[in-house]
Amino acid sequence: MNSNEKIAIITGATGGIGFSVAQRLGRDGYTVVLNGIDQDAGNKRVKELTSEGIKAEYYNFDVTKESEVTTNIMNIGEKYGKIDVLVNNAGGLGGRSRFEEMSTEFYRNVMALNLDSVFFASRAAIPFLKKGEHPSIINYTSNAGWTAGGPGAGIYGTSKAGVHAITRALAKDLAEYGIRANAVSPGTIDTPFHAQIKATKPEVFASWANNIMLGRLGQPEDVAGVISFLASKDASFITAETIQIGGGQALGI
C-alpha cells in the first residue's frame, strides 16, 4: 500500500448524494470504497469512477446487519492498513407511519437504517481510523431531527435526532485519538429520494423551492463539497458540529 494513499468509505453510495460524495472524494485523491445492496449498480458506479481515473471499489453489504458491517469494514481496514474517512451516507425515510398503527417492525427498520448503521460502521472503523491521517467520521442528520418530521415521519425524525447525538458523542469519545466526528444536515436535495413526488406531483415538488431562501433545490454536489471540506485538513479543528446544507430552509421564510 502507498503510505500516501487516502482511504474513504462511503455507505449507500450507488446513487444520489452518496455517489456524488464518492466522486468528489475520488477527485480529491482518495481511494473510494463504495457500499450498497445492489451489486450491479455498484459495479456500474465503480466503472464510472475508474473511467475518470479514480481508484474505486465496491463492497456489497447491508448496513443494518451488524455482522455484515463489521466483517466488511474490518476487511477494508485490513486491506489498506487504515481508514481516513468514514461517510455514513446510507439512510432513508423507510416509509411513513403514524404512531397509533406503527408496527414494531417498521419502527425497528427505520431506526436500524438511520441509527444502527452509524453505530455499526463507526465502531468497526475506529481501530483503522486511529491509523488514518487527520481521520474523521461524517454522518447525516436532517431538519427532521429538530422538527420531528412531517406526518408519518416521526420515527425518521427520531432516528435523525439520534444521529445528531451520536455524532457529538463520537466526537467526545474519539477526540483523544485525533479522530473528528461531524454531521451534515441536507435540506431538500434533488435526488431519487424525492423521485415519487417529482413524478406524481411536479407542482408540489417545484413549490418546495419557494420555501428555500436561495430559491432553488440543492444538488448532490452541494452536499459533496461540504463533505470534501469536512474530510480535509482545512477542517482539522472542527468536530462535533452539524452543518446545515439547505439554502437557508431551516430558518423558514
XYZ file of C-alpha atoms in Angstrom, residues 120-241:
122
model
C -22.099 -0.474 13.494
C -19.933 1.195 10.843
C -18.279 3.672 13.206
C -17.463 1.043 15.822
C -15.885 -1.240 13.201
C -13.907 1.605 11.621
C -12.423 3.137 14.801
C -9.349 0.853 15.070
C -8.454 1.737 11.470
C -9.324 5.443 11.782
C -6.747 5.559 14.597
C -4.139 4.798 11.913
C -5.540 7.364 9.452
C -4.318 10.828 8.522
C -6.429 13.570 10.199
C -9.213 10.941 10.299
C -12.900 11.685 10.583
C -16.416 10.293 10.616
C -19.122 12.207 8.749
C -22.788 11.433 9.436
C -26.082 12.689 8.015
C -28.783 14.166 10.146
C -31.825 16.143 8.996
C -34.091 19.045 9.887
C -36.452 16.256 10.945
C -34.092 15.672 13.860
C -35.191 19.077 15.204
C -38.743 19.321 13.866
C -39.557 15.622 14.493
C -40.546 15.180 10.834
C -43.770 15.633 8.920
C -46.895 13.438 9.139
C -45.882 9.804 9.417
C -42.166 10.613 9.567
C -41.917 10.762 13.354
C -39.585 7.785 13.639
C -37.418 9.098 10.813
C -37.100 12.335 12.817
C -36.387 10.374 15.992
C -33.655 8.356 14.289
C -32.034 11.514 12.878
C -32.099 13.180 16.314
C -30.199 10.089 17.436
C -27.642 10.632 14.677
C -27.170 14.236 15.845
C -26.477 12.994 19.379
C -24.254 10.053 18.410
C -22.151 12.374 16.220
C -21.396 14.573 19.220
C -20.883 11.533 21.435
C -18.408 10.041 18.954
C -16.582 13.380 18.807
C -16.196 13.362 22.605
C -15.199 9.719 22.723
C -12.635 9.870 19.915
C -11.044 13.292 20.442
C -8.127 11.783 22.362
C -7.167 9.857 19.201
C -7.430 12.902 16.966
C -10.486 11.422 15.225
C -13.125 14.044 14.407
C -16.864 13.409 14.047
C -19.199 15.831 12.298
C -22.559 15.727 10.559
C -24.214 17.370 7.609
C -27.922 18.135 7.519
C -29.034 18.319 3.878
C -32.205 20.224 3.085
C -34.293 19.379 0.032
C -31.803 17.918 -2.429
C -32.881 16.977 -5.966
C -32.191 13.215 -5.820
C -34.103 9.958 -6.379
C -35.143 10.274 -2.692
C -37.858 12.648 -3.971
C -38.479 10.895 -7.307
C -42.001 9.739 -6.489
C -43.385 13.170 -5.623
C -41.468 14.702 -8.536
C -43.198 12.263 -10.903
C -46.691 12.305 -9.394
C -47.000 15.884 -8.118
C -44.495 18.011 -10.056
C -46.186 21.254 -8.979
C -45.688 20.342 -5.280
C -42.058 19.442 -5.968
C -41.482 22.742 -7.814
C -43.140 24.698 -4.989
C -40.585 23.445 -2.452
C -38.075 25.922 -3.842
C -40.364 28.732 -2.642
C -39.608 27.743 0.968
C -35.859 27.971 0.454
C -34.161 31.332 0.919
C -31.812 30.804 -2.010
C -34.773 29.958 -4.249
C -33.634 26.586 -5.535
C -33.380 22.954 -4.518
C -29.989 21.626 -3.518
C -27.914 19.421 -5.798
C -25.949 16.357 -4.630
C -22.750 18.282 -5.436
C -23.711 20.909 -2.840
C -23.508 18.246 -0.144
C -20.418 16.582 -1.605
C -18.494 19.879 -1.485
C -19.151 20.314 2.233
C -18.179 16.709 2.953
C -14.986 17.234 0.962
C -14.200 20.183 3.241
C -15.062 18.324 6.461
C -12.795 15.445 5.434
C -9.917 17.765 4.580
C -7.044 19.143 6.612
C -8.731 22.563 6.400
C -11.380 21.246 8.807
C -8.869 19.733 11.236
C -10.134 21.907 14.127
C -13.830 21.180 13.526
C -15.507 18.388 15.457
C -18.949 17.707 16.992
C -20.561 20.115 14.506
